[in-house]
């Protein structure tokens, strides 16, 4: 019986494709406008090189976040624990999982780097979506210029990572080859993404386009600066009002259980298990400390 169960278990690629169909049906049943970002749809569109996606990324309007989550809860999906520190980690999505599915679903209601009002931003993005067949189901996905914008913003959070650097190189070549520069620039302007997209777009914009590049937001600068484990918390503590610093320092040293569970929902939360996780957490932090000091020094300058 166990062998039969193992043989019928969904693989991750199968689950991700079927997950798109599932989420699309949930959205349709509740009259929710939803479109899928990144993942296999981007590969089908030619915006990404072939790769295996580990989850389903869907975008909804902020006002539709709770109805979408409820529709998934009704089908056995559950929200994963998250770090409650929203100052250090501003929320942009909710992740849900299912005990019988090997993938997660990330429900996005805003996207880092897009500084326009999230509700207005969704309307502008929705106007730049199109139909695509995934797993036998017609779903909504970004237009190619919007898809390039989303993928570039995602990679620009950590451009020092080889995978992100390769993605930016691929997107740059695609944008130049297909002459998408003007269209991507237009979507970036309408979604308030110019500041975050400047490193990508500055050399890809049309030669006759004059752009008034705004300053990046504090949230975006912090995301790009936080390259090492623990650096995001140090940056948040440094920027926090004096009255909030003691509490934030305490929680940095003694995190809530959700912090460990957010990385592994099966984490051992016994007394000994927590001690082991604390030890591993501090080991990661100490190994990265020289790089954190270097990065924070650059930020101060």
CSV table of C-alpha atoms in Angstrom, one decimal:
chain,number,residue,atom,x,y,z
A,1,UNK,CA,0.0,0.0,0.0
A,2,UNK,CA,2.9,2.4,0.9
A,3,UNK,CA,4.5,1.6,-2.5
A,4,UNK,CA,1.2,2.4,-4.3
A,5,UNK,CA,0.9,5.7,-2.4
A,6,UNK,CA,4.5,6.6,-3.3
A,7,UNK,CA,3.8,5.8,-7.0
A,8,UNK,CA,0.8,8.1,-7.1
A,9,UNK,CA,2.5,11.0,-5.3
A,10,UNK,CA,2.6,14.1,-7.4
A,11,UNK,CA,6.1,15.3,-8.5
A,12,UNK,CA,6.9,18.9,-7.9
A,13,UNK,CA,6.7,19.9,-11.6
A,14,UNK,CA,3.3,18.1,-11.9
A,15,UNK,CA,2.1,19.8,-8.7
A,16,UNK,CA,3.1,23.2,-9.8
A,17,UNK,CA,1.3,22.9,-13.2
A,18,UNK,CA,-1.8,21.4,-11.6
A,19,UNK,CA,-1.6,24.1,-8.9
A,20,UNK,CA,-2.0,26.8,-11.5
A,21,UNK,CA,-5.2,25.1,-12.7
A,22,UNK,CA,-6.4,24.7,-9.1
A,23,UNK,CA,-5.8,28.4,-8.2
A,24,UNK,CA,-7.4,29.6,-11.4
A,25,UNK,CA,-10.5,27.6,-10.6
A,26,UNK,CA,-10.6,29.0,-7.1
A,27,UNK,CA,-10.3,32.5,-8.4
A,28,UNK,CA,-13.0,32.0,-11.1
A,29,UNK,CA,-15.4,30.5,-8.5
A,30,UNK,CA,-15.1,33.6,-6.4
A,31,UNK,CA,-15.0,36.1,-9.1
A,32,UNK,CA,-11.4,37.1,-8.3
A,33,UNK,CA,-9.1,38.5,-10.9
A,34,UNK,CA,-5.8,36.7,-10.6
A,35,UNK,CA,-2.7,36.3,-12.8
A,36,UNK,CA,0.3,34.1,-12.5
A,37,UNK,CA,3.9,35.4,-12.3
A,38,UNK,CA,7.3,33.8,-12.7
A,39,UNK,CA,7.2,29.9,-12.7
A,40,UNK,CA,6.4,27.8,-15.8
A,41,UNK,CA,4.3,30.5,-17.5
A,42,UNK,CA,7.4,32.6,-17.8
A,43,UNK,CA,9.3,29.7,-19.4
A,44,UNK,CA,6.4,29.0,-21.8
A,45,UNK,CA,6.5,32.7,-22.8
A,46,UNK,CA,10.2,32.6,-23.4
A,47,UNK,CA,11.0,35.0,-20.6
A,48,UNK,CA,13.1,32.5,-18.7
A,49,UNK,CA,15.4,29.7,-19.4
A,50,UNK,CA,13.9,26.2,-18.7
A,51,UNK,CA,13.9,25.5,-14.9
A,52,UNK,CA,11.9,23.6,-12.3
A,53,UNK,CA,9.7,25.8,-10.3
A,54,UNK,CA,9.0,24.8,-6.7
A,55,UNK,CA,5.8,26.8,-6.1
A,56,UNK,CA,2.9,28.6,-7.6
A,57,UNK,CA,3.0,32.4,-7.7
A,58,UNK,CA,-0.3,34.1,-8.1
A,59,UNK,CA,-1.1,37.9,-8.0
A,60,UNK,CA,-4.4,39.3,-6.7
A,61,UNK,CA,-5.7,42.7,-5.7
A,62,UNK,CA,-5.1,43.6,-2.0
A,63,UNK,CA,-8.9,43.6,-1.5
A,64,UNK,CA,-9.1,40.0,-2.9
A,65,UNK,CA,-6.3,38.6,-0.7
A,66,UNK,CA,-8.5,37.2,2.0
A,67,UNK,CA,-11.2,35.8,-0.3
A,68,UNK,CA,-8.5,34.0,-2.2
A,69,UNK,CA,-6.9,32.6,1.0
A,70,UNK,CA,-10.3,31.5,2.2
A,71,UNK,CA,-11.0,29.7,-1.0
A,72,UNK,CA,-7.7,27.8,-0.6
A,73,UNK,CA,-8.4,27.1,3.1
A,74,UNK,CA,-11.7,25.5,2.0
A,75,UNK,CA,-9.7,23.1,-0.1
A,76,UNK,CA,-7.3,22.1,2.7
A,77,UNK,CA,-4.5,24.6,2.2
A,78,UNK,CA,-3.1,26.3,5.3
A,79,UNK,CA,-1.0,29.4,5.8
A,80,UNK,CA,2.6,28.9,6.7
A,81,UNK,CA,4.0,30.6,9.9
A,82,UNK,CA,5.8,33.9,9.1
A,83,UNK,CA,8.1,36.1,11.0
A,84,UNK,CA,5.9,38.6,12.8
A,85,UNK,CA,8.4,41.4,12.4
A,86,UNK,CA,6.8,43.4,9.6
A,87,UNK,CA,9.2,46.3,10.1
A,88,UNK,CA,12.2,44.2,9.1
A,89,UNK,CA,10.3,42.1,6.6
A,90,UNK,CA,7.5,44.1,5.0
A,91,UNK,CA,4.9,41.6,3.8
A,92,UNK,CA,4.1,41.3,0.1
A,93,UNK,CA,2.7,37.8,-0.1
A,94,UNK,CA,1.1,35.0,1.9
A,95,UNK,CA,2.4,31.4,1.5
A,96,UNK,CA,0.1,28.4,1.9
A,97,UNK,CA,0.8,24.7,1.8
A,98,UNK,CA,-1.1,21.4,1.8
A,99,UNK,CA,-0.1,18.1,3.4
A,100,UNK,CA,-0.8,16.2,0.2
A,101,UNK,CA,0.9,18.6,-2.2
A,102,UNK,CA,4.7,18.8,-2.6
A,103,UNK,CA,4.6,22.5,-3.6
A,104,UNK,CA,3.4,25.8,-2.0
A,105,UNK,CA,1.3,28.6,-3.3
A,106,UNK,CA,2.5,32.2,-2.9
A,107,UNK,CA,-0.4,34.6,-3.0
A,108,UNK,CA,1.0,38.1,-3.9
A,109,UNK,CA,-0.8,41.3,-3.2
A,110,UNK,CA,2.0,43.7,-3.9
A,111,UNK,CA,5.5,43.4,-5.4
A,112,UNK,CA,8.8,44.8,-3.9
A,113,UNK,CA,10.2,47.6,-6.0
A,114,UNK,CA,6.7,48.8,-7.2
A,115,UNK,CA,6.1,51.9,-5.2
A,116,UNK,CA,2.6,52.9,-6.5
A,117,UNK,CA,-0.4,52.2,-4.3
A,118,UNK,CA,-0.8,48.4,-4.3
A,119,UNK,CA,-4.5,48.6,-5.4
A,120,UNK,CA,-3.7,51.1,-8.3
A,121,UNK,CA,-0.7,49.0,-9.2
A,122,UNK,CA,-2.8,45.9,-9.6
A,123,UNK,CA,-5.2,47.6,-11.9
A,124,UNK,CA,-2.3,48.8,-14.1
A,125,UNK,CA,-0.8,45.3,-14.1
A,126,UNK,CA,-4.2,43.6,-14.8
A,127,UNK,CA,-4.5,45.8,-17.9
A,128,UNK,CA,-1.2,44.3,-19.1
A,129,UNK,CA,-2.1,40.6,-18.8
A,130,UNK,CA,-3.0,38.0,-21.4
A,131,UNK,CA,-4.3,34.4,-21.7
A,132,UNK,CA,-2.0,31.4,-21.7
A,133,UNK,CA,-2.8,27.7,-21.5
A,134,UNK,CA,-1.1,25.9,-18.5
A,135,UNK,CA,-2.0,22.3,-17.6
A,136,UNK,CA,-5.0,22.4,-19.9
A,137,UNK,CA,-6.4,25.5,-18.2
A,138,UNK,CA,-6.4,28.9,-19.7
A,139,UNK,CA,-5.0,31.3,-17.1
A,140,UNK,CA,-4.0,35.0,-17.0
A,141,UNK,CA,-0.3,35.9,-17.1
A,142,UNK,CA,1.6,39.1,-17.5
A,143,UNK,CA,2.3,40.5,-20.9
A,144,UNK,CA,5.9,40.1,-21.9
A,145,UNK,CA,6.9,43.6,-21.0
A,146,UNK,CA,5.2,43.3,-17.5
A,147,UNK,CA,6.7,39.8,-17.2
A,148,UNK,CA,10.2,41.2,-17.9
A,149,UNK,CA,9.6,43.9,-15.3
A,150,UNK,CA,8.5,41.4,-12.6
A,151,UNK,CA,11.4,39.0,-13.2
A,152,UNK,CA,14.0,41.8,-13.3
A,153,UNK,CA,12.7,43.3,-10.0
A,154,UNK,CA,12.9,39.8,-8.5
A,155,UNK,CA,16.5,39.4,-9.6
A,156,UNK,CA,17.5,42.9,-8.7
A,157,UNK,CA,16.9,42.2,-5.0
A,158,UNK,CA,20.0,40.0,-5.0
A,159,UNK,CA,22.0,40.8,-8.1
A,160,UNK,CA,25.2,39.5,-6.5
A,161,UNK,CA,23.8,35.9,-6.6
A,162,UNK,CA,24.9,33.9,-9.7
A,163,UNK,CA,21.3,32.8,-10.5
A,164,UNK,CA,20.0,36.4,-10.4
A,165,UNK,CA,22.9,37.7,-12.4
A,166,UNK,CA,22.3,35.1,-15.1
A,167,UNK,CA,18.6,36.0,-15.1
A,168,UNK,CA,19.3,39.7,-15.5
A,169,UNK,CA,21.7,38.9,-18.4
A,170,UNK,CA,19.1,36.7,-20.1
A,171,UNK,CA,16.4,39.4,-19.7
A,172,UNK,CA,18.8,42.1,-21.0
A,173,UNK,CA,19.5,40.2,-24.1
A,174,UNK,CA,15.8,39.4,-24.6
A,175,UNK,CA,14.8,43.1,-24.1
A,176,UNK,CA,17.4,44.3,-26.6
A,177,UNK,CA,16.7,41.5,-29.2
A,178,UNK,CA,12.9,42.0,-29.1
A,179,UNK,CA,13.0,45.8,-28.6
A,180,UNK,CA,11.0,45.7,-25.4
A,181,UNK,CA,12.8,48.6,-23.8
A,182,UNK,CA,10.2,51.3,-24.4
A,183,UNK,CA,7.3,49.0,-23.3
A,184,UNK,CA,9.1,47.9,-20.1
A,185,UNK,CA,10.0,51.5,-19.3
A,186,UNK,CA,6.3,52.5,-19.7
A,187,UNK,CA,5.1,49.8,-17.3
A,188,UNK,CA,7.9,50.7,-14.9
A,189,UNK,CA,6.8,54.3,-14.8
A,190,UNK,CA,3.1,53.4,-14.3
A,191,UNK,CA,3.8,51.0,-11.4
A,192,UNK,CA,6.3,53.3,-9.7
A,193,UNK,CA,9.2,50.9,-10.4
A,194,UNK,CA,11.7,53.3,-12.0
A,195,UNK,CA,14.0,53.7,-9.0
A,196,UNK,CA,14.4,49.9,-8.5
A,197,UNK,CA,14.6,49.2,-12.2
A,198,UNK,CA,17.2,51.9,-13.0
A,199,UNK,CA,20.2,49.5,-13.0
A,200,UNK,CA,18.4,47.3,-15.6
A,201,UNK,CA,16.7,50.0,-17.7
A,202,UNK,CA,19.2,52.8,-17.8
A,203,UNK,CA,21.0,51.3,-20.8
A,204,UNK,CA,17.9,49.7,-22.4
A,205,UNK,CA,15.6,52.7,-22.7
A,206,UNK,CA,15.1,54.3,-26.1
A,207,UNK,CA,17.8,56.8,-26.9
A,208,UNK,CA,15.3,59.6,-27.2
A,209,UNK,CA,13.6,58.8,-23.8
A,210,UNK,CA,14.3,61.3,-21.1
A,211,UNK,CA,13.7,59.8,-17.6
A,212,UNK,CA,13.6,61.5,-14.3
A,213,UNK,CA,14.9,58.7,-12.1
A,214,UNK,CA,13.5,58.9,-8.6
A,215,UNK,CA,15.3,57.9,-5.4
A,216,UNK,CA,14.7,54.3,-4.3
A,217,UNK,CA,12.5,53.8,-1.2
A,218,UNK,CA,14.0,52.9,2.1
A,219,UNK,CA,12.3,49.4,1.8
A,220,UNK,CA,14.0,48.8,-1.5
A,221,UNK,CA,17.4,50.0,-0.4
A,222,UNK,CA,17.1,47.8,2.7
A,223,UNK,CA,16.2,44.7,0.6
A,224,UNK,CA,19.1,45.2,-1.7
A,225,UNK,CA,21.5,45.9,1.2
A,226,UNK,CA,20.4,42.8,3.3
A,227,UNK,CA,22.7,40.3,1.6
A,228,UNK,CA,23.7,38.2,4.7
A,229,UNK,CA,21.8,36.4,7.4
A,230,UNK,CA,20.9,38.9,10.2
A,231,UNK,CA,21.7,42.0,8.2
A,232,UNK,CA,18.1,42.9,7.6
A,233,UNK,CA,17.4,42.9,11.3
A,234,UNK,CA,20.5,45.1,12.0
A,235,UNK,CA,19.4,47.6,9.4
A,236,UNK,CA,15.9,47.7,10.8
A,237,UNK,CA,17.2,48.2,14.3
A,238,UNK,CA,19.5,51.0,13.2
A,239,UNK,CA,16.6,52.8,11.5
A,240,UNK,CA,14.0,52.2,14.3
A,241,UNK,CA,13.0,54.9,16.8
A,242,UNK,CA,15.0,54.8,20.0
A,243,UNK,CA,12.0,53.6,22.0
A,244,UNK,CA,11.6,50.5,19.7
A,245,UNK,CA,15.2,49.4,19.7
A,246,UNK,CA,15.3,47.4,23.0
A,247,UNK,CA,12.3,45.3,22.0
A,248,UNK,CA,13.7,44.7,18.6
A,249,UNK,CA,17.1,43.7,20.0
A,250,UNK,CA,15.4,41.3,22.4
A,251,UNK,CA,13.5,39.7,19.6
A,252,UNK,CA,16.6,39.5,17.5
A,253,UNK,CA,18.3,37.5,20.2
A,254,UNK,CA,15.3,35.6,21.3
A,255,UNK,CA,13.0,35.1,18.3
A,256,UNK,CA,9.5,33.9,18.4
A,257,UNK,CA,8.8,30.3,17.4
A,258,UNK,CA,7.3,31.5,14.1
A,259,UNK,CA,10.8,32.6,13.0
A,260,UNK,CA,12.0,29.0,13.0
A,261,UNK,CA,8.8,27.6,11.7
A,262,UNK,CA,8.8,30.0,8.8
A,263,UNK,CA,11.9,28.3,7.4
A,264,UNK,CA,10.8,24.8,8.3
A,265,UNK,CA,7.3,24.0,9.3
A,266,UNK,CA,8.5,20.7,10.7
A,267,UNK,CA,11.2,22.3,12.9
A,268,UNK,CA,11.7,20.6,16.3
A,269,UNK,CA,10.2,23.1,18.7
A,270,UNK,CA,11.1,21.1,21.9
A,271,UNK,CA,13.5,22.8,24.3
A,272,UNK,CA,16.5,20.9,22.9
A,273,UNK,CA,15.3,21.5,19.4
A,274,UNK,CA,15.1,25.2,19.9
A,275,UNK,CA,18.6,25.2,21.5
A,276,UNK,CA,20.0,23.5,18.4
A,277,UNK,CA,18.3,26.0,16.1
A,278,UNK,CA,19.5,29.0,18.2
A,279,UNK,CA,23.1,27.6,17.9
A,280,UNK,CA,22.8,27.1,14.2
A,281,UNK,CA,21.3,30.6,13.8
A,282,UNK,CA,24.1,32.3,15.7
A,283,UNK,CA,26.7,30.3,13.8
A,284,UNK,CA,25.3,31.5,10.5
A,285,UNK,CA,25.3,35.1,11.8
A,286,UNK,CA,28.9,35.0,13.0
A,287,UNK,CA,30.1,33.5,9.8
A,288,UNK,CA,28.5,36.3,7.8
A,289,UNK,CA,29.4,39.1,10.3
A,290,UNK,CA,32.5,40.3,8.4
A,291,UNK,CA,30.4,40.7,5.2
A,292,UNK,CA,27.6,42.4,7.2
A,293,UNK,CA,30.1,45.0,8.6
A,294,UNK,CA,31.5,45.6,5.1
A,295,UNK,CA,28.0,46.1,3.6
A,296,UNK,CA,26.8,48.4,6.4
A,297,UNK,CA,30.0,50.5,6.1
A,298,UNK,CA,29.2,51.0,2.4
A,299,UNK,CA,25.7,52.0,3.3
A,300,UNK,CA,26.9,54.6,5.8
A,301,UNK,CA,29.3,56.1,3.2
